[in-house]
Each structure stands twice: as C-alpha cells, then as structure tokens.
Protein backbone atom coordinates (compact mmCIF):
# COMPACT_ATOMS: atom_id res chain seq x y z
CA UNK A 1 -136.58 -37.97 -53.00
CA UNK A 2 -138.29 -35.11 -51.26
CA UNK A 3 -137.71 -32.91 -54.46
CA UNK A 4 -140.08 -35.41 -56.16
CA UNK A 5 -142.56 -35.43 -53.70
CA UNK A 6 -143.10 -32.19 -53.46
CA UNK A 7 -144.66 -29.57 -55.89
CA UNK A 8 -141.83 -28.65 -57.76
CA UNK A 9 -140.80 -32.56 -58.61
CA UNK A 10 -144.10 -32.87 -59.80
CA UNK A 11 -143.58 -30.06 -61.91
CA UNK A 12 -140.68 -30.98 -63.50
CA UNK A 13 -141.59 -34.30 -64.28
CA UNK A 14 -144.59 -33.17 -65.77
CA UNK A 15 -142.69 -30.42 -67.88
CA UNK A 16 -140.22 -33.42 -69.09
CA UNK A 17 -142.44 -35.93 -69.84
CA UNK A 18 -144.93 -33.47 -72.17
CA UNK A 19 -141.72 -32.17 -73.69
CA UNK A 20 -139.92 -35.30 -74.43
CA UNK A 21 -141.97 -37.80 -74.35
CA UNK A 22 -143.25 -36.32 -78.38
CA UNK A 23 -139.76 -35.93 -79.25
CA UNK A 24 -138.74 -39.71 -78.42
CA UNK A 25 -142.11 -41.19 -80.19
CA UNK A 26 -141.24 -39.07 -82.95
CA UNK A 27 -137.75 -40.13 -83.75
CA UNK A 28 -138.27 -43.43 -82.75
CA UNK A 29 -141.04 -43.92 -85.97
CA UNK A 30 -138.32 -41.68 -88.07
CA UNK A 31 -135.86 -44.30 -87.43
CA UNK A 32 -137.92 -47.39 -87.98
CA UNK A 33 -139.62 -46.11 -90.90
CA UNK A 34 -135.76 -45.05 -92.42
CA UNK A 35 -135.22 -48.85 -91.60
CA UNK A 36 -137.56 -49.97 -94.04
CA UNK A 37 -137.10 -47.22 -96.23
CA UNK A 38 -133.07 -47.92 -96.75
CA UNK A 39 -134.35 -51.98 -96.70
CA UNK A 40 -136.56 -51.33 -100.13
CA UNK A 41 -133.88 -48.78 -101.49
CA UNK A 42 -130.37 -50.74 -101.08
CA UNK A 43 -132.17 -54.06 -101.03
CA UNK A 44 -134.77 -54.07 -103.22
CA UNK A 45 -133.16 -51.65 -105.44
CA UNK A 46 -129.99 -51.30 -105.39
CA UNK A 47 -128.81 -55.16 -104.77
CA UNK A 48 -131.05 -56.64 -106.77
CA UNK A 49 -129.47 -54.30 -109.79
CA UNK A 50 -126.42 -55.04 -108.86
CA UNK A 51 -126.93 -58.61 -108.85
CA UNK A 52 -128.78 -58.37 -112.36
CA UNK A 53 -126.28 -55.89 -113.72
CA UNK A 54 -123.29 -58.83 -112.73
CA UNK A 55 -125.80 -61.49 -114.42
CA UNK A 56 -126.23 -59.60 -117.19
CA UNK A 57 -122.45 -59.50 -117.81
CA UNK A 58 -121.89 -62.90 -117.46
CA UNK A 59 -124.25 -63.61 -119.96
CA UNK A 60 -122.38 -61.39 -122.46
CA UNK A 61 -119.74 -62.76 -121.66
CA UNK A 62 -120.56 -66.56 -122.43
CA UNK A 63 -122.43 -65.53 -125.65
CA UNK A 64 -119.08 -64.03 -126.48
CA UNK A 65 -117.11 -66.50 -125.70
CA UNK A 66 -119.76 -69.09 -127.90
CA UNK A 67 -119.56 -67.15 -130.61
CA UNK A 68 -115.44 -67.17 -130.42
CA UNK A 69 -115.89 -71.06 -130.82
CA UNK A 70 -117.91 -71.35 -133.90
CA UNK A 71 -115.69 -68.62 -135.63
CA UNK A 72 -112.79 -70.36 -134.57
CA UNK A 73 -114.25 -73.75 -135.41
CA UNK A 74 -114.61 -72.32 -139.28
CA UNK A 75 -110.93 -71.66 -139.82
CA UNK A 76 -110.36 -73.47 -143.03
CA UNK A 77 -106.50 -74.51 -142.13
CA UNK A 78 -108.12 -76.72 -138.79
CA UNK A 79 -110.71 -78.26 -141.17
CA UNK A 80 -107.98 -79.51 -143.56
CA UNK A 81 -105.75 -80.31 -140.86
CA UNK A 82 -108.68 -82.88 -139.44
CA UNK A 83 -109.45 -84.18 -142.46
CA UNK A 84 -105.99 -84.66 -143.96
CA UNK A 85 -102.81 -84.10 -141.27
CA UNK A 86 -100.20 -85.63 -143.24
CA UNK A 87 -101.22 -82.07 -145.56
CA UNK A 88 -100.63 -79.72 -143.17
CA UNK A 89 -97.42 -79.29 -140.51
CA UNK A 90 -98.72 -79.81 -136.98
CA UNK A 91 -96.32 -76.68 -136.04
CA UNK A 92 -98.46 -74.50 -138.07
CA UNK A 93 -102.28 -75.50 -136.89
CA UNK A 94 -100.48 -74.92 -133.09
CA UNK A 95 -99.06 -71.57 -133.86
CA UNK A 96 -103.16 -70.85 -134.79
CA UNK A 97 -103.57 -72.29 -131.82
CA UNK A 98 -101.36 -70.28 -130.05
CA UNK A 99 -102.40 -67.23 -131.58
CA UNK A 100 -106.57 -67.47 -130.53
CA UNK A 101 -105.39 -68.32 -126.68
CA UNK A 102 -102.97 -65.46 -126.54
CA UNK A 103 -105.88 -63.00 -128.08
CA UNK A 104 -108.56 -64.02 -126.15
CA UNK A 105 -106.63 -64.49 -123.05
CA UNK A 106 -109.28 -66.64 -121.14
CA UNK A 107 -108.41 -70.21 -122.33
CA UNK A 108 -105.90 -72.49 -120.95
CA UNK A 109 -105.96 -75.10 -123.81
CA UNK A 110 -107.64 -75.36 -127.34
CA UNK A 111 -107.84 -78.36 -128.68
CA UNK A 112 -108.37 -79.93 -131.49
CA UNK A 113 -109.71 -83.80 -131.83
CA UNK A 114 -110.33 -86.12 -134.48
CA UNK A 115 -113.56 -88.56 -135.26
CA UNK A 116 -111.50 -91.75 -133.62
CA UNK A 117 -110.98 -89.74 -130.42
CA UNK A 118 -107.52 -88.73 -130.66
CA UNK A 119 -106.02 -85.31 -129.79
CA UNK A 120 -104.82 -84.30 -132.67
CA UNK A 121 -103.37 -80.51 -131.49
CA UNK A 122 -103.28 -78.21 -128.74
CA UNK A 123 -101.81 -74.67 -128.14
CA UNK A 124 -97.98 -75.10 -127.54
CA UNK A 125 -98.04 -72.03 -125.42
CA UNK A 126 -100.02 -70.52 -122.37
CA UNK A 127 -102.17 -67.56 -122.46
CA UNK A 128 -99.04 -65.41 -120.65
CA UNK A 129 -96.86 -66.75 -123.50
CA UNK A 130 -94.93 -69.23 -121.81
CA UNK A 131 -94.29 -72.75 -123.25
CA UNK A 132 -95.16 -75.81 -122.20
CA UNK A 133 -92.96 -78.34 -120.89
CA UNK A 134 -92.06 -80.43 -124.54
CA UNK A 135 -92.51 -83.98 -122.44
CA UNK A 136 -95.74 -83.24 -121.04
CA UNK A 137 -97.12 -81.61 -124.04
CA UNK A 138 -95.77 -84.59 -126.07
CA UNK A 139 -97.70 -86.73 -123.71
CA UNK A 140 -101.18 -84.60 -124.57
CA UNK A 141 -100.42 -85.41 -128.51
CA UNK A 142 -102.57 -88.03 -129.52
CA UNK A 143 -103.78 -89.57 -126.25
CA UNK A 144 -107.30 -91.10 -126.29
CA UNK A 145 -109.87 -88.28 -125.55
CA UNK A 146 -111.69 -90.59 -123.89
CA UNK A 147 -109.08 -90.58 -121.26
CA UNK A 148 -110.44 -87.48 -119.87
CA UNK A 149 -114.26 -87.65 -119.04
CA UNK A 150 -115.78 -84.31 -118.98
CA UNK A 151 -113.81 -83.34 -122.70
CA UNK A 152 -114.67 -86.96 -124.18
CA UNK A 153 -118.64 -86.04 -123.19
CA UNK A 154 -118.50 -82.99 -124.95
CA UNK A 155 -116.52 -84.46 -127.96
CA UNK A 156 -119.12 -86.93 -128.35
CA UNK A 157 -121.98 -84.50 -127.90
CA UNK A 158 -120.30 -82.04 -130.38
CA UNK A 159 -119.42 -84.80 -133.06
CA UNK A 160 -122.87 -85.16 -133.24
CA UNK A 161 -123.27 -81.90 -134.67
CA UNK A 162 -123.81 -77.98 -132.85
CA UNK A 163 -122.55 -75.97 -129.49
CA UNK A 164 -121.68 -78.33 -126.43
CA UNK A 165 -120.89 -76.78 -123.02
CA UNK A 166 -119.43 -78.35 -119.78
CA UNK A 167 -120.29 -76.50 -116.58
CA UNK A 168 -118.15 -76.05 -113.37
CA UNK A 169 -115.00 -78.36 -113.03
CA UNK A 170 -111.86 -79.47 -112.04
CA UNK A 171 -109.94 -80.31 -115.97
CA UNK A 172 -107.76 -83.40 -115.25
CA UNK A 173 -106.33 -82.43 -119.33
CA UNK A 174 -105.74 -79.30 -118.41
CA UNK A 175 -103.53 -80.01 -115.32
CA UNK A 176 -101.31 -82.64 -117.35
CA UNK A 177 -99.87 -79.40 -118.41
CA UNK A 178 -100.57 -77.04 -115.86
CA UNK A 179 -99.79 -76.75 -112.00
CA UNK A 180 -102.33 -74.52 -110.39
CA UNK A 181 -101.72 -75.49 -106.36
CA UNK A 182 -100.03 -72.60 -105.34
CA UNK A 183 -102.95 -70.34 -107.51
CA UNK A 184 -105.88 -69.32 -105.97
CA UNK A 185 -108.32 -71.78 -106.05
CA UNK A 186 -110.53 -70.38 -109.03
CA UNK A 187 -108.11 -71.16 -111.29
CA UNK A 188 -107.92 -74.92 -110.57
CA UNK A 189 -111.57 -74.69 -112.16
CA UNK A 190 -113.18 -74.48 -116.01
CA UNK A 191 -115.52 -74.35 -118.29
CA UNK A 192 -115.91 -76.46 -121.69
CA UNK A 193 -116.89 -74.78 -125.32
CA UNK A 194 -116.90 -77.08 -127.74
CA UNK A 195 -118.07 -76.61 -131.34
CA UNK A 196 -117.72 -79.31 -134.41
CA UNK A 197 -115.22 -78.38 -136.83
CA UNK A 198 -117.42 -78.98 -139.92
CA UNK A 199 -116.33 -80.80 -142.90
CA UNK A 200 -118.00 -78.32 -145.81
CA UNK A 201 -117.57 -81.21 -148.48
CA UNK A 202 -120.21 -83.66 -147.43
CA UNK A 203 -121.65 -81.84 -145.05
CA UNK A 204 -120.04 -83.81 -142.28
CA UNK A 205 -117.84 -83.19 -139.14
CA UNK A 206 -114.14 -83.55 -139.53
CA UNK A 207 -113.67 -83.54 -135.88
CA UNK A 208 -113.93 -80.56 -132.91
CA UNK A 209 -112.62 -78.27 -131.34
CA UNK A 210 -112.41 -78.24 -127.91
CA UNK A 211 -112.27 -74.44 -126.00
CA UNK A 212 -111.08 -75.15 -122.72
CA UNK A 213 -111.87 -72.06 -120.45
CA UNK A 214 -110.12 -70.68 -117.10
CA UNK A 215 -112.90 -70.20 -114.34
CA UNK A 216 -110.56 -67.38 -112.89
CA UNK A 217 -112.24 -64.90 -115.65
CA UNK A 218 -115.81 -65.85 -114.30
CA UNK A 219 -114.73 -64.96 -110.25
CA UNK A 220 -113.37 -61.78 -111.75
CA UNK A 221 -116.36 -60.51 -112.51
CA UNK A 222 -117.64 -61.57 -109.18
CA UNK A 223 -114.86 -60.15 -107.46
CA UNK A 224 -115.36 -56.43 -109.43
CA UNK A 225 -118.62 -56.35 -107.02
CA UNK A 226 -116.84 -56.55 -103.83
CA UNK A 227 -114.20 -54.36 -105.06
CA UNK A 228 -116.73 -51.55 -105.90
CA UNK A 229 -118.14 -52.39 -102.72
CA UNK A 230 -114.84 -51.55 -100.68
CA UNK A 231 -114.75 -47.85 -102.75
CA UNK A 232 -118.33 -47.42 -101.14
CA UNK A 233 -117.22 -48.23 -97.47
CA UNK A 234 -118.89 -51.17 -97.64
CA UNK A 235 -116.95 -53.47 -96.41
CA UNK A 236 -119.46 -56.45 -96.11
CA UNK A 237 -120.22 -56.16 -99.66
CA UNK A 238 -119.46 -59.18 -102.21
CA UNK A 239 -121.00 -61.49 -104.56
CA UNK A 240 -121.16 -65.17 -104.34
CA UNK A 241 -122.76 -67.47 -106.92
CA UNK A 242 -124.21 -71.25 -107.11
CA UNK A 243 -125.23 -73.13 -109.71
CA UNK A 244 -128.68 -73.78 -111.19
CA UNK A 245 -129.71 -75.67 -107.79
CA UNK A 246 -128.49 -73.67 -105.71
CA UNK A 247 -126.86 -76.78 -103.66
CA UNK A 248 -123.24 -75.71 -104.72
CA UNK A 249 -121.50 -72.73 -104.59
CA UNK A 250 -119.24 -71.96 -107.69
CA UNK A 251 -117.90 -67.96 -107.50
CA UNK A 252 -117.07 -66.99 -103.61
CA UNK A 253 -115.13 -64.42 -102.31
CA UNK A 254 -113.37 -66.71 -99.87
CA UNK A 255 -111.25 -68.73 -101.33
CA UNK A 256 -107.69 -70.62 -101.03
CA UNK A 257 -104.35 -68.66 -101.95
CA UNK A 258 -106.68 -65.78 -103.05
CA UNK A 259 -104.43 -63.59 -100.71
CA UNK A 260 -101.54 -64.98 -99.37
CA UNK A 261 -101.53 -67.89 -96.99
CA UNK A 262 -105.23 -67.90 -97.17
CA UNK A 263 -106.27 -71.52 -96.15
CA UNK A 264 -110.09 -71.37 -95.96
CA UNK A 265 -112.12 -72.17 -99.71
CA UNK A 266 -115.70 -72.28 -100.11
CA UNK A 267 -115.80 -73.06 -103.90
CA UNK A 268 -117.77 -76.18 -104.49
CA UNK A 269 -118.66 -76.53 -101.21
CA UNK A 270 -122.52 -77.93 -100.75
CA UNK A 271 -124.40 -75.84 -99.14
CA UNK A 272 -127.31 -78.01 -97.44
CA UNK A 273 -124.27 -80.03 -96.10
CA UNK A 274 -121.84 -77.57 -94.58
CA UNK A 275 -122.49 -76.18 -91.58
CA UNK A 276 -123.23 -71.79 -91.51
CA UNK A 277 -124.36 -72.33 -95.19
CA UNK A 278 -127.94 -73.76 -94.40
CA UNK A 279 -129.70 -70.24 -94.06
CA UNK A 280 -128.37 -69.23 -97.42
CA UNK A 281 -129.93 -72.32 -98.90
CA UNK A 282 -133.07 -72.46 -97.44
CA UNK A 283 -133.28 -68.52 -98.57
CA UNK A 284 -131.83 -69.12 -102.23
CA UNK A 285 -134.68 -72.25 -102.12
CA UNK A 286 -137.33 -70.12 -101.84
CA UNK A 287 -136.61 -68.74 -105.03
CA UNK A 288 -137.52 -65.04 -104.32
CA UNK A 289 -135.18 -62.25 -105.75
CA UNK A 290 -134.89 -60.39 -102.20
CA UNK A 291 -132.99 -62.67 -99.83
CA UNK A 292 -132.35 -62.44 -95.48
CA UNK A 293 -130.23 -65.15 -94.10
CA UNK A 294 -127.57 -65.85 -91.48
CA UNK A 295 -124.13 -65.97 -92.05
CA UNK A 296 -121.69 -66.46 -89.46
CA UNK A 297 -124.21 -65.11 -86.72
CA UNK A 298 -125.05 -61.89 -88.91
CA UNK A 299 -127.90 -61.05 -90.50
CA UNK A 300 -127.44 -60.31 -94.40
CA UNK A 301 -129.62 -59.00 -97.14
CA UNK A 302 -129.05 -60.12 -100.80
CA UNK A 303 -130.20 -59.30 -104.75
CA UNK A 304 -130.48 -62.56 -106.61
CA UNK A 305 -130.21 -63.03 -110.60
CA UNK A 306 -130.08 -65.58 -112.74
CA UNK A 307 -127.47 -66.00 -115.34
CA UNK A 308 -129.94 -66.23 -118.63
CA UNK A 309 -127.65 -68.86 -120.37
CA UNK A 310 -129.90 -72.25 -120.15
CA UNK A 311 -126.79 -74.44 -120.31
CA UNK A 312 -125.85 -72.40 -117.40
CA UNK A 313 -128.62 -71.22 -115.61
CA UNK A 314 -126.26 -69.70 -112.44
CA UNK A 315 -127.49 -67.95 -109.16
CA UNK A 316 -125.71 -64.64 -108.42
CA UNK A 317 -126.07 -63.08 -105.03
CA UNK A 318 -124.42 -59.76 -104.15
CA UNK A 319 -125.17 -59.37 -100.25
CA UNK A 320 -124.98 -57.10 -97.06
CA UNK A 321 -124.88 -57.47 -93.61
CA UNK A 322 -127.24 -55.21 -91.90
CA UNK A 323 -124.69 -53.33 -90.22
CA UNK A 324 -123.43 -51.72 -93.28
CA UNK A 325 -127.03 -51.31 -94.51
CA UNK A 326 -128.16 -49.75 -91.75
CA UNK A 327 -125.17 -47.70 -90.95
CA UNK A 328 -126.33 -44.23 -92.03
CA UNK A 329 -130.04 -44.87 -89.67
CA UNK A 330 -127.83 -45.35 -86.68
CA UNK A 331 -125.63 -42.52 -87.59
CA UNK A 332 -128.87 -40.91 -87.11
CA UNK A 333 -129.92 -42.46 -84.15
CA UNK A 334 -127.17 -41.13 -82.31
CA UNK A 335 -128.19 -37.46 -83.63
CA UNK A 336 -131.39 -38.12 -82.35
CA UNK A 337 -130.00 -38.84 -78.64
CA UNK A 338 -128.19 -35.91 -78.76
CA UNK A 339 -131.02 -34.08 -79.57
CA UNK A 340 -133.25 -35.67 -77.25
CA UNK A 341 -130.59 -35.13 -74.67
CA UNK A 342 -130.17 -31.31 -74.95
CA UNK A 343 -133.61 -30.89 -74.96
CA UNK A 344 -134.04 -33.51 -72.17
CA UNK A 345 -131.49 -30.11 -70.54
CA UNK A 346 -133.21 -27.21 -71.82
CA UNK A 347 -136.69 -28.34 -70.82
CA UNK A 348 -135.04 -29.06 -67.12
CA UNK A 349 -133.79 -25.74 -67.09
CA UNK A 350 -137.04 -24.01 -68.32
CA UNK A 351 -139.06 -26.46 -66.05
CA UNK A 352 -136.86 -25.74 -63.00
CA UNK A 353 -136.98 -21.85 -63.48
CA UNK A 354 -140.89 -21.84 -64.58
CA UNK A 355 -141.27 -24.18 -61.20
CA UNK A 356 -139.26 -21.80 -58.86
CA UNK A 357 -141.55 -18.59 -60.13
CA UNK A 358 -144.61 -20.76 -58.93
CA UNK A 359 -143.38 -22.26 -55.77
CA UNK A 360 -141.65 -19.39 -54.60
CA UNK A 361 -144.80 -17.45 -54.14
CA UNK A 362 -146.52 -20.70 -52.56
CA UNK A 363 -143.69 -20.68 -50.16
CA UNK A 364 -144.51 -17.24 -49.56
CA UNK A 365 -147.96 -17.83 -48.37
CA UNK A 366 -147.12 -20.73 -46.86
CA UNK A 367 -144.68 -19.02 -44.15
CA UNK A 368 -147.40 -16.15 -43.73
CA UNK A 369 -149.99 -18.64 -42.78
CA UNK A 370 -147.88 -20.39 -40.57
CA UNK A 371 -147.33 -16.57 -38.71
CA UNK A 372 -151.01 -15.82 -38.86
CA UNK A 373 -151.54 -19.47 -36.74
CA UNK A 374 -149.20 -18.32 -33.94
CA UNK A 375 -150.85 -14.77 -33.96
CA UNK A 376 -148.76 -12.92 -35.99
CA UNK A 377 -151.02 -11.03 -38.30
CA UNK A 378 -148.41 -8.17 -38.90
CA UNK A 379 -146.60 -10.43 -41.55
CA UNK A 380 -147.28 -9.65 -45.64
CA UNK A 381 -146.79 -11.78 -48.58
CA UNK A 382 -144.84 -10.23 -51.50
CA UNK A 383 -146.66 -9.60 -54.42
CA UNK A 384 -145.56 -9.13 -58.05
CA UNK A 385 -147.53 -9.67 -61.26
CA UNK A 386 -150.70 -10.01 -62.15
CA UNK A 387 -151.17 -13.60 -62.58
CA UNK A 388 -153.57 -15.84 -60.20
CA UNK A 389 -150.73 -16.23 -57.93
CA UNK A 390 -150.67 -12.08 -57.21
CA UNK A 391 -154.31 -12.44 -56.82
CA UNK A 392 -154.40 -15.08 -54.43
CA UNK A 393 -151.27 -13.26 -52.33
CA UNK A 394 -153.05 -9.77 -52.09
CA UNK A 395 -156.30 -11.69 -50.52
CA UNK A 396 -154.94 -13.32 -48.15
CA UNK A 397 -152.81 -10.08 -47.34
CA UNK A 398 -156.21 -8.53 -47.03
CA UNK A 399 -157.47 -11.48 -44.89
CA UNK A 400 -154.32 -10.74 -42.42
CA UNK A 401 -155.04 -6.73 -42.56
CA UNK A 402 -159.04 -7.39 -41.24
C-alpha cells in the first residue's frame, strides 16, 4: 500500500492505465463487432443457404418423384390389366411392379386399384429385393381400399382425374406387410403419389395407381446437413423440418433406433405442446427467414426455407448454437488477453524503470534537504543529464554552496 501512495505508485498506475486502458477498449469493440460480423455471415448467409440449398433439393426431389408417377401411370400393360384382368396374368403386372420399386428404390409399395375400390396388385417384392410373406401379401390382394384411410382419400381424389398427394404419415397398408419397430423411426413414416391410370379409349380412368413412398429418403437429405456439419467441426449443426404450420415437426435429427438403443424421438411431436419446443415455435411463427431461439437452455441461430411444393409447403431449419458460431471470436478473445497481458508486463516494466530514473533523483534531493535542515550544508546531490531534474539538482546544490 505505501508503493501506491507514494510517487512512484502513482506513476505506474498512470503509465498502465494510458497504456492499457486503449488496448482493452480497442479489442473489446473488435470482438463485439466480429460478433455481429460472424452473426450476418454464418447466419444470414451461410444458414439461410444452407437451409434453401436443402429446400431446393427436396423440391427436386418431389417433382421427380411426381413425374415417376404419371410415367408409370401410362404403362399400357397396367391400363389393360385395370380394365380387363382376366387378359393379363397378375404375376406379370407385379413383376412391373417389382421392377419400378427396385429402380427407384424409395417406395415401399405400388399399388394398383380398381374403380370399385379393390386392390387389384402390389409389388411382390421390397425395394432390397426380398419377398413378402405369401399370407400377408395374399391378405393385401383385393381388400377394400377403403379399409385404409389416407390411400382410399387419395384413390378417390385421383379417380377423379390428375396428381393426388398425401403428406406426413404413419401407412397402416404398408405395415400389413412390413415391420418397421426395430427401424429408426423415419421409416415407420410416408408419403402418398397417386396418379389415375387413364383409360385412353373413352377418355376415362381405369383405376390408379397408388406410389407409396418411404419417409426415410426425405430425413436423408436432412441428415446430409448435419453430416457436412460434423466434417466442419460443427458439432451443433443439423437440420430439422415442420410442416406448413409449423406446429409439427416431421424431419429431426433425434430420433428412435436412429443409433442403437436410442429411445428419445421427436418426429411428430407438436411443438406448442411439448415442453423445450415453445421458443422454436414462437420463432418459426414469426415467419422471418433468420431465426434465435432456446433449445435445451442454449441459444441457437437458424436459416429457414420453405419447400416450394404447394401440396407440401414444408419448413426447413438448419441451426447453430452460438457456441459453435462464435467459436473462432473467442478463440480470439483469448489472443487478445494474452496480448493485453504481456503488454499489461511490458508497460510495468517500462513504467517501473521510467519511475525509478525520476524518483531516484527526488530521493536524492530529498535526503540533501533533510542534511541542509540539521546544518549540514557540505552534502551534494548527484547530477546526471540534462533534463529538468539535473536542473533542479544543480540549484539547489548551488543553494547549499552560498
């Protein structure tokens, strides 16, 4: 404490607080303007594309797969087979059918169904090649359509002429044939193409064809984000998408059997009802493209695009937490306390020795006065330089010489 009360504490503080004091302002704007800076780059810019490039391919993707449909829908053999069945062997329209799922490799069942409603054909084999179980597919052959709500809709729509669609579900015809419960949980999910197989004659439709999709192929392109995002370092980094409302999540990361043992599943979960979720739906409400909400206490920053397909119309996020985003600015904030801290040492050092070339001298005079005031006038002050110091030593030398 007496250092600081004297001369040379004063000194040095004064020496540290004009040297650093610029230094700490300085990097202190550097690193909040770097904040905002990486914010508009990796936000603005670089999630946002990400989340429009992922859109943009899940677009192509659906046109793709409705433009499979009405090709497939046109097969002359199918529209005979409709019309007339006793014409053409049931073996042969399934080894067609057979042939499309095992080419296109997304569908788990095509089928084929007549104007009364009845299920006419299906594929006889899965998309991996394996057959089905002769009972249970047996049991598929000619049931009532109708039995099965989200197919008979788009049966009906269809019938009525052009491209039906069925969003987001769980297929209770597909799992007559299927067991998906030790699968991750995407595949438990599909989608619905269905296009009329027309009747060329009159003009009429013969029946339809029913394109029964795995939802698997959809989180796949989800999951190609995150994946991308692990290359990166980024291990926050994944894409989650909801549905036109953004009340229901349909493409997560987290979901069951995805790895093994994995319990926890966030597909179709609402998220204005489950707890942790109600950030990200207030934020997806607002219906900006740039997104900050909480997420199991951390702050994250999100893209969002929308799927152009109307019949679709789906949400994609790809998000950060801000620790990742802001990763490199704190790598530099710790540069900048290093730096601060060695020149917090070298302006001690130069403060201390610039102090001890001042207050030496003082001390000087100090102990000469103190000689002249108990009569000892035979006593001289040391003088070197030329500096103000000097000048003030050699007077009062030649005030102790008179």
């Amino acid at each position: 404490m007496k250092l600081w009360r004297g001369m040379r504490g004063k000194i040095l503080l004064l020496l540290v607080v004009v040297g650093l004091l610029p230094l700490v302002v300085v990097s202190h704007l550097f690193y909040t303007s770097a904040r905002r800076l990486i914010v508009a780059d990796r936000v603005e810019i670089y999630l946002n594309h990400l989340s429009q490039q992922t859109a943009d391919k899940l677009d192509l993707f659906l046109t793709e797969r409705r433009e499979e449909g009405l090709a497939m829908a046109s097969n002359a053999v199918i529209e005979e087979f409709l019309l007339q069945p006793a014409t053409t062997p049931p073996s042969a329209v399934m080894d067609i059918l057979n042939e499309y799922v095992q080419i296109q490799e997304v569908y788990d069942l095509m089928v084929l169904v007549d104007n009364d409603g009845r299920i006419r054909a299906v594929n006889s084999a899965n998309r991996f090649g394996d057959w089905f179980d002769a009972r249970l597919l047996n049991g598929v052959l000619l049931a009532d359509i109708r039995g099965f709500p989200e197919e008979a809709a788009c049966w009906e729509r269809s019938r009525q002429g052009g491209t039906t669609v069925h969003d987001f579900y769980r297929s209770r015809l597909v799992n007559e044939l299927y067991y998906f419960e030790d699968d991750a949980s995407s595949r438990s999910y599909h989608l619905i193409f269905a296009e009329p197989v027309v009747d060329h004659r009159p003009g009429a439709t013969a029946g339809v064809w029913l394109s029964i999709m795995n939802w698997e192929y959809v989180q796949a392109t989800l999951d190609l984000v995150q994946a991308d995002f692990q290359k990166y370092h980024l291990p926050s980094g994944s894409a989650l998408m909801v549905d036109k409302t953004g009340g229901t999540i349909l493409a997560s990361p987290v979901r069951r059997n995805r790895e093994p043992g994995a319990v926890q599943d966030q597909l179709d979960v609402s998220l204005a009802k489950t707890p942790g979720f109600v950030s990200l739906y207030e934020a997806l409400r607002a219906g900006r493209s740039t997104i900050e909400y909480r997420m199991n206490g951390k702050l994250r920053y999100g893209g969002v695009s929308r799927v152009g397909q109307p019949d679709f119309g789906w949400k994609v996020l790809v998000s950060l937490d801000d620790q990742d985003i802001f990763r490199p600015v704190d790598r530099l904030r710790y540069v900048f306390a290093l730096i601060i801290a060695g020149a917090g040492i070298l302006i001690l050092a130069g403060a201390w020795l610039l102090s001890r070339n001042l207050i030496r001298p003082l001390q000087g005079l100090t102990a000469s006065a103190r000689d002249i005031a108990r009569g000892n006038y035979s006593g001289r002050v040391e003088t070197r330089g030329s500096d103000e110091i000097s000048g003030l030593a050699e007077a009062f030398n030649t005030m102790a010489a008179t």
